[in-house]
């Protein structure tokens, strides 16, 4: 490396020098989740540690010629750099009266050999209001919309945190380390090395070590805690497969693997000690050996003859570090609003580990709760399933079959049916999940885990009712309330029951600023009403709010703004579809979509049915009528349990 390594503020980074993204770099690929997380991280630091600098990472560059100043070829960190440029462009245009950055914010970023991407950056910098005139399908274009919406929401969620405070911290206290590589570096080779480098020690591994330190005097407990932690840490695998076959029979039922009846970690450690002592002397295991020892991942081919029941066919909706915070939230005796932010994982747990007298009891309780929650998570929370070249949402449990084999079947109802309450619960969970792609906003998951953690046994109808009421509470107590309630209050004080009877309809008529959740929840209600007609509908990560009557129509026949941003003229679709057809008139969009094999939005499908074959117009009257009809659907009354 050269001796020009330097730490720069964001203001310094984007006011001087020039940057180019080389052709060997992949396209900009950050989604709403990553964009939102970046903004959330900066807001968190500016609120909680305003006196400290926030180091956002490293920017590895190669210095090109000096004719017109140094041009930095970006080798590593381009996703973050591009997102920062996008975020500052949002501030430049939407908060210019408060945070005027025109004097120093420069158009100093471009792409090599990607003219379309550079053109979008130019539009974002100069005229973001004309983005929809570009038919290019671009993640950069969508990221601008995501950053705009996320910044507004995050500031509001943090007690309407002042944009000027956020900007001052962002410009002056957010730091990035710029590291130039030597002049004789083979850039292609260096880029390959950068992308294959090893991972650093995870925070959850450090946390496990600290927990084990508290119970190190009890070898059986330490063994059980370590075994549970390792079994739970693979979120894409059902927890049963983190144990040996013998241990599965002991922990989850002999020839069952689908029940969990223990009450504390002491019970589990005694059972595991008896099972293991005959082979390895669990009572004499040292802490070092314990840390080095891995669980027995013997899947025992004899116990499952069906290759489709491989334990590695699922992907998860959450990572392990964040899952630990959900378990912590459920454990604390007096519920606290523990942030679901895995950057603070060690800090949040240290509060409970610092008192040695109470730490042992805390660790024992947490080890037990971790196993219980992972068992419940696998059984009652959706996963993404990959099977026979097909990908779909699933809600499944393990089932022991007569011939000593294990398979995955629906958690509720018929083993393999695609209707009934299993399907309804799956749709509700998927609706919540795609509405909150960012981990720190997965409050629905915390609520769902709280419900199944406290209820035994789980009744499918009651679980569905709880989730429907939770969705209603999110809608009316949060998104359509004149005084929005905190998620923690909705979940822990109100138990997921809607309390607001006087909702504010104005947030429905804000164009692209309408929350994704509202569209997704409406689609769930429409699906529920006509589930047979929309039997193939599936929730996907749609992030683009489409104006069905376009903002910039090709035919230059604009509609009045009061109808343009009206809820009746809006639907949620994928950003790629919105980019291709955003400026087309309603009838043209209908003709394009009508033969599509999949439905992006049920609301959109209903809108298209109104204009199909040109039999009806799509103007102010139709927009208002559709809006009123959809609002009546949203007024679906909460239901109560029949317990």
Coordinates of C-alpha atoms in Angstrom, one line a residue:
X1 CA 0.0 0.0 0.0
X2 CA 1.1 3.6 -0.5
X3 CA 1.6 6.1 2.3
X4 CA -1.5 8.1 1.1
X5 CA -3.9 6.3 3.4
X6 CA -6.3 8.8 4.8
X7 CA -9.5 9.1 6.8
X8 CA -12.1 11.3 5.1
X9 CA -15.4 12.8 6.2
X10 CA -18.3 12.2 3.8
X11 CA -18.2 15.9 2.9
X12 CA -14.5 15.6 2.0
X13 CA -15.1 12.4 0.1
X14 CA -17.8 13.8 -2.1
X15 CA -16.6 17.4 -2.6
X16 CA -13.1 16.7 -3.9
X17 CA -11.4 14.3 -6.3
X18 CA -13.2 12.0 -8.7
X19 CA -14.2 8.4 -8.7
X20 CA -14.8 5.8 -11.4
X21 CA -16.3 2.3 -11.0
X22 CA -14.3 0.0 -13.4
X23 CA -15.9 -2.4 -15.8
X24 CA -14.7 -5.5 -13.8
X25 CA -16.9 -4.4 -10.9
X26 CA -20.4 -5.8 -10.8
X27 CA -23.3 -3.5 -11.3
X28 CA -24.8 -1.6 -8.4
X29 CA -26.8 -4.2 -6.6
X30 CA -27.9 -2.9 -3.2
X31 CA -31.6 -3.4 -2.5
X32 CA -34.0 -1.6 -0.2
X33 CA -32.7 -3.6 2.8
X34 CA -29.1 -2.6 2.4
X35 CA -29.9 1.1 1.7
X36 CA -32.2 1.3 4.7
X37 CA -29.7 -0.4 6.9
X38 CA -27.0 2.1 6.0
X39 CA -29.3 5.0 6.8
X40 CA -30.4 3.4 10.0
X41 CA -26.8 2.8 11.1
X42 CA -25.9 6.5 10.6
X43 CA -29.1 7.7 12.4
X44 CA -28.4 5.3 15.4
X45 CA -24.8 6.6 15.8
X46 CA -25.9 10.3 15.4
X47 CA -28.5 9.9 18.1
X48 CA -26.7 7.5 20.6
X49 CA -23.1 8.6 20.2
X50 CA -23.2 12.1 18.6
X51 CA -19.8 13.0 20.1
X52 CA -18.1 10.1 18.4
X53 CA -17.2 9.5 14.8
X54 CA -18.8 6.6 12.9
X55 CA -16.3 4.7 10.7
X56 CA -18.3 3.4 7.8
X57 CA -15.6 1.2 6.3
X58 CA -12.8 1.1 3.8
X59 CA -12.6 2.4 0.2
X60 CA -9.8 0.7 -1.7
X61 CA -8.8 2.7 -4.8
X62 CA -6.2 2.8 -7.5
X63 CA -4.8 6.3 -8.4
X64 CA -5.0 7.1 -12.1
X65 CA -3.3 10.1 -13.9
X66 CA -3.1 13.6 -12.6
X67 CA -3.9 15.7 -15.7
X68 CA -7.2 17.0 -14.3
X69 CA -6.7 15.9 -10.8
X70 CA -6.5 12.4 -9.5
X71 CA -9.1 9.9 -10.7
X72 CA -9.7 7.1 -8.2
X73 CA -10.6 3.7 -9.7
X74 CA -12.7 2.1 -7.0
X75 CA -11.6 -1.5 -6.3
X76 CA -13.5 -2.2 -3.1
X77 CA -16.4 -0.3 -1.5
X78 CA -18.3 0.8 -4.6
X79 CA -21.7 -0.2 -3.3
X80 CA -21.3 1.9 -0.2
X81 CA -19.8 4.8 -2.2
X82 CA -22.6 4.8 -4.7
X83 CA -25.2 4.6 -2.0
X84 CA -23.7 7.6 -0.2
X85 CA -23.8 9.6 -3.4
X86 CA -27.5 8.6 -3.8
X87 CA -28.3 9.6 -0.2
X88 CA -26.6 13.0 -0.6
X89 CA -28.6 13.5 -3.8
X90 CA -31.8 12.9 -1.9
X91 CA -30.7 15.5 0.7
X92 CA -29.7 17.9 -2.0
X93 CA -33.1 17.9 -3.6
X94 CA -35.6 17.1 -0.9
X95 CA -34.1 18.9 2.1
X96 CA -32.3 21.7 0.4
X97 CA -34.1 24.4 2.4
X98 CA -32.6 22.9 5.6
X99 CA -29.3 21.3 4.5
X100 CA -27.9 23.2 1.6
X101 CA -25.0 21.2 0.2
X102 CA -24.9 22.7 -3.3
X103 CA -21.7 24.6 -2.5
X104 CA -19.6 21.5 -2.0
X105 CA -21.5 18.3 -3.2
X106 CA -20.1 17.5 -6.6
X107 CA -21.0 15.1 -9.4
X108 CA -17.7 13.2 -9.0
X109 CA -18.8 9.6 -9.6
X110 CA -19.2 7.7 -12.8
X111 CA -19.1 4.2 -14.3
X112 CA -16.6 3.0 -16.8
X113 CA -18.2 1.6 -20.0
X114 CA -21.7 1.8 -18.5
X115 CA -23.2 4.9 -20.0
X116 CA -26.7 4.1 -18.8
X117 CA -25.6 3.9 -15.2
X118 CA -23.6 7.2 -15.4
X119 CA -26.6 8.8 -17.0
X120 CA -28.8 7.8 -14.1
X121 CA -26.3 9.2 -11.6
X122 CA -26.4 12.5 -13.5
X123 CA -30.2 12.6 -13.4
X124 CA -30.1 11.8 -9.7
X125 CA -27.7 14.6 -9.1
X126 CA -29.4 17.2 -11.3
X127 CA -33.0 16.3 -12.0
X128 CA -34.4 13.3 -10.0
X129 CA -37.9 14.4 -10.8
X130 CA -37.1 13.2 -14.4
X131 CA -36.0 9.7 -13.4
X132 CA -39.2 8.2 -14.7
X133 CA -38.4 9.5 -18.2
X134 CA -35.5 6.9 -18.2
X135 CA -36.8 3.5 -19.2
X136 CA -33.6 1.9 -18.1
X137 CA -34.0 -0.9 -15.5
X138 CA -31.6 0.2 -12.9
X139 CA -31.0 -0.6 -9.2
X140 CA -29.5 2.9 -8.8
X141 CA -32.8 4.5 -9.9
X142 CA -34.7 2.4 -7.4
X143 CA -32.2 3.1 -4.7
X144 CA -32.9 6.8 -4.9
X145 CA -36.6 6.1 -4.3
X146 CA -35.7 3.7 -1.5
X147 CA -33.3 6.1 0.2
X148 CA -35.9 8.9 0.0
X149 CA -38.7 6.8 1.6
X150 CA -36.4 5.2 4.2
X151 CA -34.9 8.4 5.3
X152 CA -38.3 10.0 6.0
X153 CA -39.5 6.9 7.8
X154 CA -36.4 6.4 10.0
X155 CA -36.4 10.1 11.0
X156 CA -40.0 9.8 11.9
X157 CA -39.5 6.5 13.8
X158 CA -36.9 8.2 15.9
X159 CA -39.2 10.8 17.4
X160 CA -39.0 12.9 14.3
X161 CA -35.3 13.3 14.6
X162 CA -34.2 16.5 13.0
X163 CA -32.9 16.3 9.5
X164 CA -30.3 19.0 10.2
X165 CA -28.8 17.0 13.0
X166 CA -28.7 13.9 10.8
X167 CA -27.0 15.9 8.0
X168 CA -24.5 17.6 10.3
X169 CA -23.4 14.2 11.7
X170 CA -23.4 12.5 8.2
X171 CA -21.2 15.2 6.7
X172 CA -18.8 15.8 9.5
X173 CA -18.7 12.7 11.7
X174 CA -19.2 9.7 9.3
X175 CA -15.7 8.6 8.2
X176 CA -14.4 6.4 5.5
X177 CA -10.8 5.1 5.2
X178 CA -9.5 5.6 1.6
X179 CA -6.7 3.2 0.9
X180 CA -4.7 3.5 -2.4
X181 CA -3.0 0.3 -3.7
X182 CA 0.6 0.4 -5.1
X183 CA 1.0 1.6 -8.7
X184 CA 2.3 -1.8 -9.9
X185 CA -0.7 -3.7 -8.6
X186 CA -2.4 -6.2 -10.9
X187 CA -5.9 -4.9 -10.4
X188 CA -7.8 -7.9 -11.7
X189 CA -5.8 -10.2 -9.5
X190 CA -6.1 -7.9 -6.5
X191 CA -9.9 -7.7 -7.0
X192 CA -10.1 -11.5 -7.0
X193 CA -8.2 -11.6 -3.7
X194 CA -10.4 -8.9 -2.2
X195 CA -13.5 -10.9 -3.0
X196 CA -12.2 -14.2 -1.7
X197 CA -10.7 -13.0 1.6
X198 CA -11.7 -14.8 4.8
X199 CA -14.4 -13.6 7.1
X200 CA -13.6 -12.0 10.5
X201 CA -14.7 -13.4 13.8
X202 CA -18.5 -12.9 14.1
X203 CA -19.9 -11.0 17.1
X204 CA -22.1 -14.0 18.0
X205 CA -19.0 -16.1 18.4
X206 CA -17.5 -13.6 20.8
X207 CA -20.8 -13.5 22.7
X208 CA -20.9 -17.3 23.0
X209 CA -17.4 -17.3 24.5
X210 CA -18.5 -14.7 27.1
X211 CA -21.5 -16.7 28.0
X212 CA -19.5 -19.9 28.4
X213 CA -17.1 -18.1 30.6
X214 CA -19.9 -17.5 33.1
X215 CA -20.8 -21.2 33.5
X216 CA -17.3 -22.7 33.0
X217 CA -17.4 -24.3 36.4
X218 CA -20.2 -26.6 35.4
X219 CA -18.9 -28.8 32.6
X220 CA -22.3 -30.5 31.8
X221 CA -24.0 -27.1 31.5
X222 CA -21.2 -25.7 29.4
X223 CA -21.4 -28.7 27.1
X224 CA -25.2 -28.4 26.7
X225 CA -25.0 -24.6 26.1
X226 CA -22.3 -24.9 23.5
X227 CA -24.1 -27.8 21.7
X228 CA -27.4 -25.8 21.7
X229 CA -25.6 -22.6 20.4
X230 CA -23.9 -24.4 17.6
X231 CA -27.1 -26.3 16.6
X232 CA -29.1 -23.0 16.5
X233 CA -26.5 -20.9 14.7
X234 CA -27.3 -22.4 11.3
X235 CA -30.6 -20.6 10.7
X236 CA -31.1 -22.3 7.3
X237 CA -31.3 -25.7 8.9
X238 CA -33.9 -27.1 11.3
X239 CA -32.4 -27.2 14.7
X240 CA -32.9 -31.0 15.1
X241 CA -30.2 -31.5 12.5
X242 CA -27.7 -29.7 14.7
X243 CA -27.7 -32.7 17.0
X244 CA -26.7 -36.4 16.6
X245 CA -29.5 -38.9 15.9
X246 CA -29.4 -40.1 19.5
X247 CA -29.7 -36.5 20.8
X248 CA -32.6 -35.8 18.5
X249 CA -34.5 -38.7 20.0
X250 CA -33.8 -37.4 23.5
X251 CA -34.5 -33.7 23.0
X252 CA -37.4 -33.8 20.5
X253 CA -39.1 -37.2 21.2
X254 CA -38.2 -40.8 20.5
X255 CA -39.2 -41.6 16.9
X256 CA -40.9 -38.2 16.7
X257 CA -38.4 -35.2 16.5
X258 CA -41.3 -32.8 16.6
X259 CA -41.9 -32.1 20.3
X260 CA -40.1 -30.1 22.9
X261 CA -41.1 -30.7 26.6
X262 CA -38.1 -29.6 28.7
X263 CA -38.4 -26.7 31.2
X264 CA -34.8 -25.5 31.7
X265 CA -31.2 -26.0 30.7
X266 CA -30.4 -28.1 33.8
X267 CA -32.9 -30.8 32.6
X268 CA -31.3 -30.8 29.2
X269 CA -27.8 -30.9 30.4
X270 CA -28.5 -33.9 32.7
X271 CA -30.1 -35.8 29.8
X272 CA -27.2 -35.0 27.4
X273 CA -24.6 -35.8 30.1
X274 CA -26.1 -39.3 30.7
X275 CA -26.2 -39.9 26.9
X276 CA -22.7 -38.6 26.3
X277 CA -20.9 -39.8 29.4
X278 CA -20.9 -43.4 28.3
X279 CA -18.8 -42.4 25.2
X280 CA -16.8 -39.3 26.0
X281 CA -17.1 -38.4 29.7
X282 CA -19.0 -35.1 29.4
X283 CA -18.4 -34.2 33.0
X284 CA -14.7 -33.9 32.5
X285 CA -14.7 -31.8 29.3
X286 CA -12.5 -28.7 29.6
X287 CA -13.6 -25.3 28.4
X288 CA -11.0 -25.2 25.7
X289 CA -12.0 -28.6 24.4
X290 CA -15.6 -27.5 24.5
X291 CA -14.9 -24.5 22.3
X292 CA -13.1 -26.5 19.8
X293 CA -15.6 -29.4 19.7
X294 CA -18.2 -29.3 17.0
X295 CA -21.7 -30.9 17.2
X296 CA -22.2 -34.2 15.7
X297 CA -23.8 -33.3 12.3
X298 CA -24.4 -36.9 11.4
X299 CA -27.6 -36.8 9.5
X300 CA -27.8 -40.6 9.4
X301 CA -28.9 -41.5 5.9
X302 CA -30.7 -44.5 7.3
X303 CA -33.2 -42.3 9.1
X304 CA -34.3 -40.6 5.9
X305 CA -34.5 -42.3 2.6
X306 CA -35.9 -39.3 0.7
X307 CA -33.2 -37.1 -0.7
X308 CA -35.7 -34.3 -1.1
X309 CA -35.8 -34.1 2.7
X310 CA -32.3 -32.9 3.0
X311 CA -31.8 -30.5 5.9
X312 CA -30.2 -27.9 3.6
X313 CA -33.0 -27.0 1.3
X314 CA -34.3 -23.9 3.1
X315 CA -33.2 -20.3 3.4
X316 CA -34.0 -18.1 6.4
X317 CA -35.7 -14.8 6.9
X318 CA -33.2 -13.6 9.5
X319 CA -29.5 -14.1 10.5
X320 CA -28.4 -15.7 13.7
X321 CA -27.1 -12.5 15.4
X322 CA -30.4 -10.8 14.9
X323 CA -32.2 -13.9 16.1
X324 CA -30.3 -13.7 19.4
X325 CA -31.7 -10.3 20.0
X326 CA -35.2 -11.5 19.4
X327 CA -34.6 -14.2 22.0
X328 CA -33.2 -11.6 24.4
X329 CA -36.2 -9.4 24.0
X330 CA -38.5 -12.3 25.0
X331 CA -36.4 -13.3 28.0
X332 CA -35.9 -10.1 30.0
X333 CA -38.2 -10.2 33.1
X334 CA -39.4 -6.6 32.7
X335 CA -39.7 -6.2 28.9
X336 CA -37.5 -3.5 27.5
X337 CA -37.4 -2.0 24.1
X338 CA -34.3 -3.8 23.0
X339 CA -33.1 -2.7 19.6
X340 CA -33.1 -5.4 17.0
X341 CA -29.7 -4.1 15.8
X342 CA -27.0 -6.8 15.6
X343 CA -24.3 -4.1 15.5
X344 CA -25.1 -3.6 19.2
X345 CA -25.2 -7.3 20.0
X346 CA -22.3 -7.4 22.4
X347 CA -23.3 -4.1 24.1
X348 CA -26.9 -5.2 24.7
X349 CA -25.9 -8.6 26.2
X350 CA -23.1 -7.1 28.3
X351 CA -25.7 -5.4 30.4
X352 CA -26.9 -8.8 31.6
X353 CA -23.5 -10.4 31.8
X354 CA -21.7 -7.8 33.8
X355 CA -23.1 -8.9 37.2
X356 CA -21.4 -12.2 37.8
X357 CA -23.9 -13.2 40.5
X358 CA -26.9 -12.9 38.2
X359 CA -25.0 -13.7 35.0
X360 CA -25.0 -17.5 35.6
X361 CA -28.8 -17.6 35.9
X362 CA -29.1 -15.4 32.8
X363 CA -26.9 -17.6 30.7
X364 CA -28.7 -20.7 31.7
X365 CA -32.1 -19.2 31.0
X366 CA -30.9 -17.8 27.7
X367 CA -29.4 -21.2 26.6
X368 CA -32.8 -22.9 27.2
X369 CA -34.8 -20.0 25.5
X370 CA -32.5 -20.1 22.5
X371 CA -33.2 -23.8 21.9
X372 CA -36.9 -23.4 22.5
X373 CA -37.2 -20.3 20.2
X374 CA -35.2 -22.0 17.4
X375 CA -37.5 -25.0 17.6
X376 CA -40.6 -22.8 17.5
X377 CA -39.0 -20.6 14.7
X378 CA -38.5 -23.6 12.5
X379 CA -42.0 -24.8 13.0
X380 CA -44.1 -21.7 13.0
X381 CA -42.2 -19.1 11.0
X382 CA -41.9 -19.2 7.2
X383 CA -38.8 -20.2 5.3
X384 CA -37.9 -20.0 1.6
X385 CA -37.9 -23.6 0.3
X386 CA -35.9 -24.8 -2.7
X387 CA -37.1 -28.1 -4.0
X388 CA -36.9 -29.8 -7.5
X389 CA -35.9 -26.5 -9.2
X390 CA -38.9 -24.8 -7.6
X391 CA -38.7 -22.0 -5.0
X392 CA -41.6 -20.9 -2.7
X393 CA -42.5 -19.9 0.8
X394 CA -43.1 -22.8 3.2
X395 CA -44.4 -23.3 6.7
X396 CA -43.4 -26.8 7.7
X397 CA -42.5 -29.1 10.5
X398 CA -40.6 -32.4 10.7
X399 CA -42.7 -35.6 10.6
X400 CA -41.5 -39.1 11.6
X401 CA -42.8 -41.7 9.3
X402 CA -43.5 -45.4 9.9
X403 CA -40.5 -46.6 8.0
X404 CA -37.9 -44.8 10.2
X405 CA -37.8 -41.8 7.8
X406 CA -38.3 -38.1 8.4
X407 CA -40.0 -35.7 6.0
X408 CA -41.2 -32.1 6.0
X409 CA -44.9 -31.5 6.1
X410 CA -47.2 -28.6 6.6
X411 CA -47.2 -27.3 10.2
X412 CA -51.0 -27.2 10.2
X413 CA -53.7 -29.2 8.4
X414 CA -53.1 -31.6 5.5
X415 CA -49.5 -32.7 5.2
X416 CA -49.0 -31.3 1.7
X417 CA -52.1 -29.3 1.0
X418 CA -51.9 -25.8 -0.5
X419 CA -55.1 -24.4 1.1
X420 CA -56.6 -24.0 4.6
X421 CA -55.1 -22.3 7.6
X422 CA -51.5 -23.3 6.9
X423 CA -51.7 -21.4 3.7
X424 CA -53.4 -18.4 5.4
X425 CA -50.7 -18.2 8.1
X426 CA -48.0 -18.6 5.5
X427 CA -49.5 -15.7 3.5
X428 CA -49.7 -13.5 6.5
X429 CA -46.1 -14.2 7.5
X430 CA -44.8 -13.7 4.0
X431 CA -46.8 -10.4 3.8
X432 CA -45.1 -9.1 6.9
X433 CA -41.6 -10.3 5.8
X434 CA -41.6 -8.7 2.3
X435 CA -42.8 -5.5 3.8
X436 CA -39.8 -5.3 6.1
X437 CA -36.7 -6.4 4.3
X438 CA -34.4 -4.7 6.8
X439 CA -33.5 -6.8 9.8
X440 CA -33.9 -4.0 12.4
X441 CA -37.5 -3.5 11.3
X442 CA -38.7 -7.1 11.7
X443 CA -41.0 -6.3 14.6
X444 CA -43.6 -8.7 13.2
X445 CA -41.1 -11.6 13.7
X446 CA -40.6 -10.6 17.3
X447 CA -44.4 -10.5 17.8
X448 CA -44.9 -13.9 16.1
X449 CA -42.1 -15.5 18.2
X450 CA -43.6 -13.9 21.4
X451 CA -47.0 -15.5 20.6
X452 CA -45.7 -19.0 19.9
X453 CA -43.3 -18.8 22.8
X454 CA -46.1 -18.0 25.3
X455 CA -48.8 -20.3 23.9
X456 CA -48.8 -24.0 24.3
X457 CA -50.0 -25.8 22.3
X458 CA -50.4 -23.6 19.2
X459 CA -53.9 -23.5 17.7
X460 CA -53.8 -22.7 14.0
X461 CA -57.0 -20.6 14.1
X462 CA -55.9 -18.6 17.1
X463 CA -52.4 -18.0 15.5
X464 CA -54.0 -16.8 12.3
X465 CA -56.3 -14.5 14.3
X466 CA -53.4 -13.0 16.2
X467 CA -51.4 -12.3 13.0
X468 CA -54.5 -10.7 11.4
X469 CA -55.0 -8.5 14.4
X470 CA -51.3 -7.6 14.5
X471 CA -51.5 -6.5 10.8
X472 CA -54.5 -4.4 11.6
X473 CA -52.7 -2.8 14.6
X474 CA -49.7 -2.0 12.4
X475 CA -52.0 -0.4 9.8
X476 CA -54.2 1.7 12.1
X477 CA -52.0 2.2 15.2
X478 CA -48.9 2.9 13.2
X479 CA -49.2 3.9 9.5
X480 CA -52.7 5.5 9.5
X481 CA -52.7 7.0 13.0
X482 CA -52.5 10.7 13.8
X483 CA -50.4 9.8 16.8
X484 CA -48.4 6.6 15.7
X485 CA -47.7 4.1 18.4
X486 CA -44.3 2.5 18.9
X487 CA -44.0 -1.1 17.7
X488 CA -43.0 -2.1 21.2
X489 CA -46.2 -0.7 22.6
X490 CA -48.3 -2.4 19.9
X491 CA -46.7 -5.8 20.7
X492 CA -45.9 -5.8 24.4
X493 CA -48.5 -3.5 25.9
X494 CA -51.4 -4.0 23.5
X495 CA -50.6 -7.6 22.7
X496 CA -51.0 -7.0 19.0
X497 CA -54.6 -5.7 19.3
X498 CA -55.6 -2.6 17.4
X499 CA -56.5 0.3 19.6
X500 CA -57.1 3.1 17.2
X501 CA -60.6 3.8 15.9
X502 CA -60.0 7.2 14.3
X503 CA -57.5 6.6 11.5
X504 CA -56.0 9.2 9.2
X505 CA -56.5 8.5 5.5
X506 CA -54.1 11.1 4.1
X507 CA -51.0 8.8 4.2
X508 CA -52.8 6.7 1.5
X509 CA -52.7 9.6 -1.0
X510 CA -48.9 10.3 -1.0
X511 CA -47.8 8.7 -4.2
X512 CA -44.5 6.9 -3.9
X513 CA -44.3 7.7 -0.1
X514 CA -47.1 5.3 0.7
X515 CA -45.7 2.5 2.9
X516 CA -45.1 -0.9 1.2
X517 CA -46.9 -2.6 4.1
X518 CA -50.2 -1.0 3.3
X519 CA -50.2 -2.4 -0.3
X520 CA -49.1 -5.8 0.9
X521 CA -51.7 -6.0 3.6
X522 CA -54.4 -4.9 1.1
X523 CA -53.2 -7.7 -1.2
X524 CA -53.5 -10.2 1.6
X525 CA -57.1 -9.0 2.3
X526 CA -58.0 -9.3 -1.4
X527 CA -56.4 -12.8 -1.5
X528 CA -58.3 -13.8 1.6
X529 CA -61.6 -12.6 0.0
X530 CA -61.0 -14.5 -3.3
X531 CA -58.3 -17.1 -2.4
X532 CA -59.4 -19.5 -5.1
X533 CA -59.2 -16.9 -7.9
X534 CA -55.8 -15.8 -6.7
X535 CA -54.6 -19.3 -5.7
X536 CA -51.2 -18.8 -7.4
X537 CA -50.5 -15.4 -5.9
X538 CA -47.3 -15.2 -3.8
X539 CA -45.8 -12.3 -2.0
X540 CA -42.4 -11.1 -3.4
X541 CA -40.0 -8.3 -2.6
X542 CA -41.8 -5.5 -4.5
X543 CA -40.5 -2.1 -3.7
X544 CA -41.7 0.2 -6.4
X545 CA -44.9 2.2 -6.1
X546 CA -46.4 2.4 -9.6
X547 CA -48.7 5.2 -10.8
X548 CA -51.1 3.3 -13.0
X549 CA -52.0 6.5 -14.8
X550 CA -48.4 7.6 -15.4
X551 CA -46.7 10.7 -14.0
X552 CA -45.1 11.4 -17.3
X553 CA -47.4 9.9 -19.9
X554 CA -45.9 9.2 -23.4
X555 CA -49.0 10.7 -24.9
X556 CA -48.4 13.9 -22.9
X557 CA -52.0 13.8 -21.6
X558 CA -51.4 14.6 -17.9
X559 CA -54.0 14.0 -15.2
X560 CA -54.8 16.3 -12.3
X561 CA -52.3 15.8 -9.4
X562 CA -55.1 15.1 -6.9
X563 CA -55.8 11.9 -8.9
X564 CA -52.2 11.1 -9.8
X565 CA -51.1 10.4 -6.2
X566 CA -54.4 9.1 -5.1
X567 CA -54.4 5.6 -3.5
X568 CA -56.7 4.4 -6.2
X569 CA -54.0 5.1 -8.9
X570 CA -51.2 3.3 -7.0
X571 CA -50.0 -0.2 -6.7
X572 CA -46.9 -2.0 -5.6
X573 CA -44.9 -3.9 -8.2
X574 CA -41.3 -4.9 -8.9
X575 CA -38.9 -2.1 -9.8
X576 CA -37.9 -3.8 -13.1
X577 CA -41.5 -3.8 -14.3
X578 CA -42.1 -0.2 -13.2
X579 CA -38.9 0.9 -15.0
X580 CA -40.0 -0.7 -18.3
X581 CA -43.6 0.6 -18.4
X582 CA -43.7 3.5 -16.1
X583 CA -44.6 6.1 -18.7
X584 CA -47.1 3.9 -20.6
X585 CA -50.9 4.7 -20.5
X586 CA -53.1 2.3 -18.4
X587 CA -54.5 0.4 -21.4
X588 CA -51.0 -0.2 -22.8
X589 CA -49.9 -1.5 -19.4
X590 CA -52.9 -3.8 -19.2
X591 CA -52.2 -5.3 -22.7
X592 CA -48.7 -6.0 -21.6
X593 CA -49.5 -7.6 -18.3
X594 CA -52.8 -9.4 -19.0
X595 CA -51.1 -12.6 -20.3
X596 CA -48.5 -12.7 -17.6
X597 CA -48.1 -16.0 -15.9
X598 CA -47.7 -14.4 -12.4
X599 CA -49.4 -11.6 -10.6
X600 CA -47.2 -8.9 -9.0
X601 CA -50.1 -7.2 -7.3
X602 CA -53.8 -8.2 -6.8
X603 CA -54.7 -4.6 -6.5
X604 CA -53.0 -4.0 -9.9
X605 CA -54.9 -6.9 -11.4
X606 CA -58.2 -5.4 -10.3
X607 CA -57.2 -2.0 -11.7
X608 CA -56.3 -3.6 -15.1
X609 CA -59.6 -5.4 -15.2
X610 CA -61.3 -2.0 -15.1
X611 CA -59.5 -0.9 -18.3
X612 CA -59.2 -4.3 -20.1
X613 CA -59.7 -4.0 -23.8
X614 CA -60.4 -0.3 -23.6
X615 CA -64.0 -0.9 -22.4
X616 CA -63.6 1.7 -19.6
X617 CA -61.4 4.7 -19.1
X618 CA -59.0 5.2 -16.2
X619 CA -59.4 8.8 -15.2
X620 CA -60.4 10.7 -12.0
X621 CA -63.8 9.1 -11.6
X622 CA -62.5 5.5 -11.9
X623 CA -59.5 6.3 -9.6
X624 CA -61.7 7.7 -6.8
X625 CA -64.1 4.8 -7.1
X626 CA -61.3 2.2 -6.9
X627 CA -59.8 4.1 -4.0
X628 CA -63.0 4.0 -2.1
X629 CA -63.5 0.3 -2.8
X630 CA -60.0 -0.5 -1.6
X631 CA -60.3 1.6 1.6
X632 CA -63.5 -0.4 2.4
X633 CA -61.4 -3.6 2.1
X634 CA -58.8 -2.1 4.5
X635 CA -61.5 -1.5 7.0
X636 CA -61.8 -5.3 7.5
X637 CA -62.7 -5.6 11.2
X638 CA -60.3 -7.3 13.6
X639 CA -61.5 -10.7 14.8
X640 CA -61.3 -12.3 18.2
X641 CA -60.2 -15.7 19.4
X642 CA -62.8 -18.3 20.3
X643 CA -60.7 -19.5 23.2

